[in-house]
Coordinates of C-alpha atoms and ligand atoms in Angstrom, one line a residue:
R1 CA 68.8 95.5 91.7
V2 CA 72.1 93.8 92.6
V3 CA 73.4 92.4 95.9
A4 CA 77.1 91.7 96.6
V5 CA 78.2 89.0 99.1
I6 CA 81.8 88.8 100.3
M7 CA 82.9 85.6 102.0
V8 CA 85.2 86.4 104.9
G9 CA 85.6 82.9 106.4
G10 CA 86.5 82.5 110.1
P11 CA 89.2 82.3 112.7
T12 CA 90.3 78.6 111.9
K13 CA 90.9 79.5 108.3
G14 CA 93.5 82.2 109.1
T15 CA 96.3 80.0 110.5
R16 CA 98.7 80.7 107.7
F17 CA 98.3 84.3 108.5
R18 CA 99.8 84.0 111.9
P19 CA 101.1 85.8 113.9
L20 CA 99.1 88.7 112.5
S21 CA 95.8 86.9 112.7
L22 CA 96.3 86.5 116.5
N23 CA 95.2 90.2 116.9
I24 CA 92.8 90.9 114.2
P25 CA 90.5 88.9 111.8
K26 CA 92.5 88.5 108.6
P27 CA 89.8 90.4 106.5
L28 CA 90.5 93.5 108.6
F29 CA 94.3 93.4 108.3
P30 CA 95.3 96.7 106.6
L31 CA 96.6 96.7 103.0
A32 CA 97.5 100.1 101.6
G33 CA 96.2 101.5 104.9
Q34 CA 92.7 100.0 104.5
P35 CA 91.3 96.7 105.8
M36 CA 91.7 93.9 103.3
V37 CA 87.9 93.6 102.8
H38 CA 87.7 97.4 102.2
H39 CA 89.1 96.9 98.7
P40 CA 86.4 94.5 97.4
I41 CA 83.8 96.6 99.2
S42 CA 84.8 99.8 97.5
A43 CA 84.9 98.0 94.2
C44 CA 81.3 96.9 94.7
K45 CA 80.4 100.6 95.0
R46 CA 80.9 100.8 91.2
I47 CA 78.2 98.2 90.4
P48 CA 75.1 99.9 89.0
N49 CA 71.9 99.5 91.2
L50 CA 73.8 98.0 94.1
A51 CA 71.3 97.6 97.0
Q52 CA 73.3 95.9 99.7
I53 CA 76.7 94.4 100.6
Y54 CA 76.8 91.4 102.9
L55 CA 79.9 90.0 104.6
I56 CA 79.4 86.3 105.5
G57 CA 81.7 84.6 108.0
F58 CA 82.0 82.8 111.2
Y59 CA 84.0 85.3 113.2
E60 CA 82.3 86.8 116.3
E61 CA 79.8 89.5 115.3
R62 CA 81.5 92.1 117.5
E63 CA 84.7 91.9 115.5
F64 CA 83.0 93.4 112.5
T65 CA 80.4 95.8 114.2
L66 CA 82.5 98.9 114.2
Y67 CA 84.0 98.4 110.7
V68 CA 80.6 97.6 109.1
S69 CA 78.9 100.7 110.5
S70 CA 81.8 103.0 109.5
I71 CA 82.1 101.7 106.0
S72 CA 78.3 101.9 105.5
N73 CA 78.4 105.6 106.4
E74 CA 81.4 106.3 104.3
L75 CA 80.1 104.6 101.1
R76 CA 76.4 105.3 101.7
V77 CA 75.6 101.6 100.8
P78 CA 74.3 99.4 103.6
V79 CA 77.0 96.8 104.5
R80 CA 76.0 94.1 107.0
Y81 CA 77.9 91.2 108.6
L82 CA 76.0 87.9 108.7
R83 CA 77.4 85.3 111.1
E84 CA 77.3 81.6 110.4
D85 CA 77.1 79.4 113.5
K86 CA 79.6 77.1 111.9
P87 CA 81.4 76.9 108.5
H88 CA 79.0 75.8 105.7
G89 CA 81.6 76.1 102.9
S90 CA 81.8 78.8 100.2
A91 CA 78.4 77.9 98.6
G92 CA 76.7 76.6 101.8
G93 CA 77.4 79.9 103.5
L94 CA 75.7 81.8 100.8
Y95 CA 72.7 79.4 100.8
N96 CA 72.4 79.7 104.5
F97 CA 71.4 83.3 104.1
R98 CA 69.4 83.0 100.9
D99 CA 66.2 84.5 102.4
R100 CA 68.1 87.5 103.6
I101 CA 69.9 88.0 100.3
M102 CA 66.7 87.7 98.3
E103 CA 64.9 90.3 100.5
D104 CA 66.0 93.0 98.0
N105 CA 64.7 90.8 95.1
P106 CA 68.0 91.1 93.3
S107 CA 68.3 90.1 89.6
H108 CA 72.1 89.4 90.1
I109 CA 74.3 88.4 93.1
F110 CA 78.0 89.0 93.2
L111 CA 80.1 86.6 95.3
L112 CA 83.6 87.6 96.2
N113 CA 86.3 85.9 98.2
C114 CA 87.8 88.4 100.6
D115 CA 91.3 87.1 100.3
V116 CA 92.0 88.0 96.7
C117 CA 93.6 91.2 95.5
C118 CA 92.7 92.5 92.0
S119 CA 91.1 95.4 90.2
F120 CA 87.6 93.8 90.6
P121 CA 86.2 94.6 87.1
L122 CA 82.7 94.0 88.4
P123 CA 80.6 96.2 86.1
D124 CA 82.3 94.7 83.0
M125 CA 81.7 91.2 84.5
L126 CA 78.0 92.0 84.9
E127 CA 77.7 93.2 81.3
A128 CA 79.4 90.0 80.1
H129 CA 77.2 87.9 82.3
K130 CA 74.0 89.4 80.8
R131 CA 75.3 88.8 77.3
Y132 CA 76.1 85.1 78.0
G133 CA 72.7 84.6 79.6
G134 CA 74.0 81.8 81.9
M135 CA 73.5 81.1 85.7
G136 CA 77.0 82.3 86.6
T137 CA 80.1 84.1 85.3
I138 CA 83.5 83.5 86.9
L139 CA 86.4 85.9 86.8
V140 CA 89.5 84.1 85.4
I141 CA 93.1 84.9 84.8
K142 CA 96.1 83.3 83.1
V143 CA 98.9 82.4 85.5
S144 CA 102.2 80.5 85.1
A145 CA 101.7 76.7 84.5
E146 CA 103.9 76.0 87.6
S147 CA 101.6 78.1 90.0
A148 CA 98.2 77.0 88.6
N149 CA 97.8 74.0 90.8
Q150 CA 97.3 76.2 93.9
F151 CA 93.9 77.3 92.4
G152 CA 90.9 76.0 90.6
E153 CA 92.1 75.3 87.0
L154 CA 89.6 75.6 84.2
V155 CA 89.0 75.3 80.5
A156 CA 86.7 77.6 78.6
D157 CA 85.4 77.7 75.0
P158 CA 87.6 80.4 73.3
I159 CA 84.6 81.7 71.3
T160 CA 81.6 81.5 73.6
N161 CA 83.6 81.7 76.9
E162 CA 81.5 78.8 78.3
L163 CA 83.1 77.0 81.2
L164 CA 83.8 73.5 79.7
H165 CA 85.9 71.9 82.4
Y166 CA 86.7 72.7 86.1
T167 CA 89.1 71.0 88.5
E168 CA 89.9 72.3 92.0
K169 CA 93.7 72.4 92.8
P170 CA 94.5 69.4 90.5
E171 CA 97.5 67.2 91.0
T172 CA 98.2 67.0 87.2
F173 CA 98.2 70.1 85.0
V174 CA 94.8 70.9 83.4
S175 CA 95.1 74.6 82.4
D176 CA 96.9 77.8 83.1
R177 CA 93.5 79.6 83.4
I178 CA 92.4 79.8 87.0
N179 CA 89.4 80.8 89.1
C180 CA 89.9 84.2 90.7
G181 CA 87.3 83.7 93.4
V182 CA 85.0 86.5 92.0
Y183 CA 81.6 85.5 90.6
V184 CA 78.3 87.0 89.4
F185 CA 75.2 84.7 89.6
S186 CA 71.6 84.8 88.8
P187 CA 69.3 83.8 91.7
D188 CA 69.1 80.2 90.2
I189 CA 72.4 79.6 92.0
F190 CA 70.3 78.9 95.2
S191 CA 68.5 75.9 93.5
A192 CA 71.8 74.6 92.3
I193 CA 73.2 74.6 95.8
Q194 CA 70.0 73.1 97.2
D195 CA 70.3 70.2 94.6
V196 CA 73.8 69.4 95.9
S197 CA 72.5 69.3 99.5
I198 CA 69.5 67.1 98.6
Q199 CA 71.6 64.7 96.6
R200 CA 74.0 64.4 99.5
S201 CA 71.4 63.7 102.1
D202 CA 69.8 61.1 99.7
R203 CA 73.1 59.4 99.3
A204 CA 73.7 59.4 103.0
N205 CA 70.3 57.8 103.7
L206 CA 70.9 55.2 101.1
R207 CA 74.2 54.2 102.6
R208 CA 72.6 54.2 106.1
V209 CA 70.1 51.5 105.1
S210 CA 72.5 49.4 103.1
S211 CA 75.1 48.2 105.6
F212 CA 77.1 48.9 108.7
E213 CA 80.4 49.5 106.8
A214 CA 78.7 51.9 104.5
L215 CA 77.3 53.7 107.5
Q216 CA 80.8 54.2 108.7
S217 CA 82.0 55.6 105.4
A218 CA 78.9 57.9 105.3
N219 CA 80.0 59.4 108.6
K220 CA 83.2 60.5 106.9
T221 CA 81.4 62.3 104.1
L222 CA 80.6 66.0 104.4
P223 CA 77.6 67.3 106.2
T224 CA 74.6 67.9 103.9
D225 CA 74.6 71.6 104.6
F226 CA 78.3 72.0 103.8
V227 CA 78.6 72.9 100.1
R228 CA 81.8 74.1 98.4
L229 CA 81.3 76.3 95.4
D230 CA 84.3 75.0 93.5
Q231 CA 84.1 71.2 93.9
D232 CA 80.4 70.8 94.4
I233 CA 79.0 73.4 92.0
L234 CA 81.5 74.5 89.4
S235 CA 82.9 71.1 88.5
P236 CA 79.6 69.2 88.0
L237 CA 78.0 72.2 86.2
A238 CA 80.9 72.8 83.7
G239 CA 79.9 72.0 80.1
K240 CA 76.2 72.4 80.7
K241 CA 75.8 75.9 79.2
L242 CA 75.2 77.4 82.7
L243 CA 78.6 78.8 83.6
Y244 CA 80.7 81.2 81.7
T245 CA 84.1 82.9 82.2
Y246 CA 85.3 86.5 82.0
E247 CA 89.1 86.9 81.7
T248 CA 90.9 89.8 83.3
L249 CA 94.3 91.0 81.9
D250 CA 94.8 93.2 85.0
F251 CA 96.6 92.2 88.2
W252 CA 95.4 89.4 90.5
E253 CA 96.9 87.7 93.6
Q254 CA 95.6 85.5 96.5
I255 CA 96.4 86.7 100.0
K256 CA 97.0 83.6 102.2
T257 CA 100.2 84.7 103.9
P258 CA 101.7 87.8 105.5
G259 CA 104.3 87.9 102.7
M260 CA 101.5 88.1 100.1
S261 CA 99.8 90.9 102.1
L262 CA 102.9 93.0 101.7
K263 CA 102.9 92.3 97.9
C264 CA 99.2 93.1 97.7
S265 CA 99.6 96.3 99.7
A266 CA 102.0 97.5 97.0
L267 CA 99.5 96.6 94.3
Y268 CA 96.7 98.5 96.0
L269 CA 99.0 101.5 96.6
S270 CA 99.9 101.6 93.0
Q271 CA 96.2 101.4 92.1
F272 CA 95.5 104.4 94.4
H273 CA 98.2 106.2 92.4
Y274 CA 95.6 106.3 89.5
S275 CA 92.2 105.9 91.3
S276 CA 92.6 108.2 94.4
P277 CA 96.0 109.9 94.4
D278 CA 94.9 112.2 97.3
V279 CA 95.1 109.2 99.6
L280 CA 98.9 108.8 99.0
A281 CA 101.5 110.8 100.8
S282 CA 103.1 113.5 98.6
G283 CA 106.1 114.6 100.6
D284 CA 105.6 118.2 99.4
G285 CA 106.4 121.0 101.8
T286 CA 109.6 121.8 103.7
K287 CA 108.6 120.1 106.9
S288 CA 107.7 116.7 105.5
A289 CA 109.7 113.5 105.1
T290 CA 111.3 112.5 101.8
I291 CA 108.8 110.2 100.1
T292 CA 109.7 107.9 97.2
G293 CA 107.1 106.0 95.2
D294 CA 103.6 105.0 96.6
V295 CA 103.3 105.6 100.3
Y296 CA 100.3 105.8 102.7
I297 CA 100.6 107.6 106.0
H298 CA 97.6 107.8 108.4
P299 CA 96.8 111.4 109.3
S300 CA 97.5 110.7 113.0
A301 CA 101.0 109.2 112.4
K302 CA 104.0 111.4 113.1
V303 CA 106.9 111.2 110.6
H304 CA 110.1 113.2 111.2
A305 CA 111.1 115.5 108.3
T306 CA 114.5 113.8 108.0
A307 CA 113.0 110.3 107.6
K308 CA 113.0 108.6 104.2
I309 CA 109.9 106.6 103.3
G310 CA 109.0 104.4 100.3
P311 CA 108.4 102.9 98.0
N312 CA 105.5 100.6 99.1
V313 CA 105.2 101.7 102.7
S314 CA 102.0 102.1 104.7
I315 CA 102.0 103.6 108.1
S316 CA 98.9 103.2 110.3
A317 CA 97.4 105.3 113.1
N318 CA 99.5 106.9 115.8
A319 CA 102.8 105.5 114.6
H320 CA 105.9 107.6 115.3
I321 CA 108.8 107.5 112.9
A322 CA 111.8 109.4 114.3
A323 CA 114.6 111.3 112.6
G324 CA 116.8 109.6 110.1
A325 CA 114.7 106.4 109.9
R326 CA 114.6 104.6 106.6
L327 CA 111.5 102.6 105.6
I328 CA 111.2 100.6 102.3
S329 CA 108.4 98.1 101.4
C330 CA 106.8 97.6 104.8
I331 CA 103.5 97.8 106.7
I332 CA 103.8 99.7 110.0
L333 CA 100.7 99.0 112.2
D334 CA 99.0 101.2 114.8
D335 CA 101.0 102.7 117.7
V336 CA 104.4 101.5 116.5
E337 CA 107.5 103.5 117.4
I338 CA 110.5 103.6 115.1
K339 CA 113.4 105.3 116.8
E340 CA 116.2 107.5 115.3
N341 CA 118.1 106.0 112.3
A342 CA 116.4 102.6 112.4
V343 CA 116.0 100.8 109.1
V344 CA 112.9 98.7 108.1
I345 CA 112.9 96.9 104.8
H346 CA 110.5 94.1 103.5
A347 CA 108.9 93.8 106.9
I348 CA 105.6 94.0 108.8
V349 CA 105.9 95.7 112.2
G350 CA 103.0 94.7 114.6
W351 CA 100.8 97.0 116.7
K352 CA 102.6 98.8 119.6
S353 CA 106.0 97.4 118.6
C354 CA 109.1 99.5 119.2
I355 CA 112.3 99.5 117.1
G356 CA 115.4 101.0 118.7
R357 CA 118.0 103.4 117.4
W358 CA 120.3 102.3 114.6
S359 CA 118.4 98.9 114.6
R360 CA 117.6 97.0 111.4
V361 CA 114.5 94.9 110.7
Q362 CA 114.8 93.4 107.3
G363 CA 113.5 90.6 105.0
Q364 CA 115.0 89.5 101.7
G365 CA 111.8 90.5 99.9
D366 CA 110.7 87.0 98.6
Y367 CA 106.9 87.3 99.2
T368 CA 106.2 83.7 98.7
A369 CA 109.0 82.2 100.9
K370 CA 108.2 81.3 104.5
L371 CA 110.9 83.6 106.0
G372 CA 111.0 85.9 102.9
I373 CA 109.9 88.9 104.9
T374 CA 110.5 89.8 108.5
I375 CA 107.3 89.9 110.7
L376 CA 107.1 91.3 114.2
G377 CA 103.9 90.4 116.1
E378 CA 102.2 92.8 118.5
A379 CA 104.2 94.6 121.2
V380 CA 107.6 93.4 120.1
T381 CA 110.6 95.4 121.3
V382 CA 113.8 95.5 119.3
E383 CA 116.5 97.2 121.3
D384 CA 119.0 99.7 120.0
E385 CA 121.5 98.5 117.4
V386 CA 119.9 95.0 117.1
V387 CA 119.6 93.4 113.6
V388 CA 116.6 91.1 112.8
I389 CA 116.9 89.4 109.4
N390 CA 114.4 87.1 107.7
S391 CA 112.6 86.2 110.9
I392 CA 109.2 85.9 112.5
V393 CA 108.8 87.2 116.0
L394 CA 105.7 86.3 118.0
P395 CA 103.9 88.9 120.2
N396 CA 105.4 90.5 123.4
K397 CA 109.0 89.5 122.8
M398 CA 112.0 91.6 123.6
L399 CA 115.0 91.2 121.3
N400 CA 118.4 92.4 122.7
V401 CA 120.6 90.3 120.4
S402 CA 120.6 90.1 116.6
V403 CA 118.8 87.1 114.9
Q404 CA 118.7 85.8 111.4
E405 CA 116.4 83.1 109.8
E406 CA 114.7 82.4 113.1
I407 CA 111.1 82.0 114.4
I408 CA 111.1 83.4 117.9
L409 CA 108.3 81.8 119.8
Ligands
LIG1 N1 81.6 82.4 105.3 C1 82.3 81.4 105.0 N2 82.0 80.2 105.4 N3 83.4 81.7 104.2 C2 84.1 80.6 103.8 C3 83.9 79.3 104.2 C4 82.7 79.1 105.0 O1 82.4 78.0 105.4 N4 84.8 78.5 103.6 C5 85.6 79.3 102.9 N5 85.2 80.6 103.0 C6 85.8 81.8 102.3 C7 87.2 82.0 102.6 O2 87.4 83.0 103.6 C8 87.7 82.6 101.3 O3 87.4 84.0 101.2 C9 86.8 82.0 100.3 O4 85.6 81.6 101.0 C10 87.4 80.7 99.5 O5 88.0 79.9 100.5 P1 88.3 78.4 100.3 O6 87.0 77.7 100.1 O7 89.1 78.0 101.5 O8 89.1 78.2 99.0 P2 90.5 78.8 98.5 O9 90.7 80.2 98.9 O10 91.6 77.8 98.9 O11 90.4 78.7 96.9 C11 89.3 79.3 96.3 O12 89.6 80.5 95.8 C12 90.7 80.6 94.8 C13 90.9 82.0 94.5 O13 91.4 82.7 95.5 C14 88.9 78.4 95.2 O14 87.6 78.8 94.7 C15 89.9 78.4 94.1 O15 89.4 77.7 92.9 C16 90.3 79.8 93.6 O16 91.3 79.7 92.7

């Protein structure tokens, strides 16, 4: 049997995702019309003999209750949220719930970061992991040499795929192969995490008896139950024939900012194009809007027949899109109203916001730049004929003059 664990983190980790994370935990922010965490969860469904999916995080329990029960029913796999009382790090969080995870007596445990977007080739990883016979297998991808330092860089044996060297976000270039944040482990991973924790408490005790200055420096070190998977496990265990790599040639992105969520929404929409085309809007029929490219429209949203939508647009529940509106590359959240002839391009429009007639809400479409897309927080009103370009607008603001390259607090 196999168990999958998805690390969802907690509220303090989501600061780069503001203002969108002010309303909703980042893992529940919709990409291609589905919560971010839905994409790894539905990928887990393809793992043979999957017994259980756990989400581990330090968000309030009630934030996940509704989602977890609806997704369990939909996929017919039990999905549970396990709350940490404080952050224990990516490996410490897993270790904290080891008894719970081992209840199903799994032979293998998948561990997935929730803030990555990829095709999650989990069954292929499992096959490779069994062939290698190690303790863990890491999903890796080749990226540009310039971008590699934002991730864990690694070197693997080209023949055996053994992980030979691992450095987390190094200052000087090591390799253009990086850690995708998707792993499969054998249950021995728990003893490896325990070893780190024991070593750390031994070291702290040693320092405590040696001198007062050492005691002060020990206070600055990490708590014994805080264990990071990358620095504390992958780096020291590289080159010991315990860890192996599986390289994906498919798409992969990390979702730390709203701009990247817009890019990843496009990637998931185009994946739906092949995996579940029925989820996408077709634009067939005389009464429906003109649809270009991959578009998701929630069944409760109302879109006027003369609106033009797409490519890369997702429209959430109860949104109203009026006559003559033009939407390109955007995420329209619940209860938004877009009035006649308004234009929205490269933008995220927050819950209950309203965009007036002949208005324009637009970003330049650089997903990695700070003001590369325009973001409206919850309940923002853009009055008629107002233009908002490359800006971020915090919740509950009313815009009656045009703005460009501004953060409206
Ligand atoms: N439950 C829980 N508790 N989750 C946590 C904790 C914790 O204490 N700390 C981090 N996480 C979750 C985050 O929400 C995220 O999904 C994942 O664990 C990894 O987060 P970080 O440890 O902050 O690392 P990162 O995202 O900057 O980088 C990691 O992922 C990259 C791939 O996206 C590293 O492993 C990199 O090497 C890797 O390239």
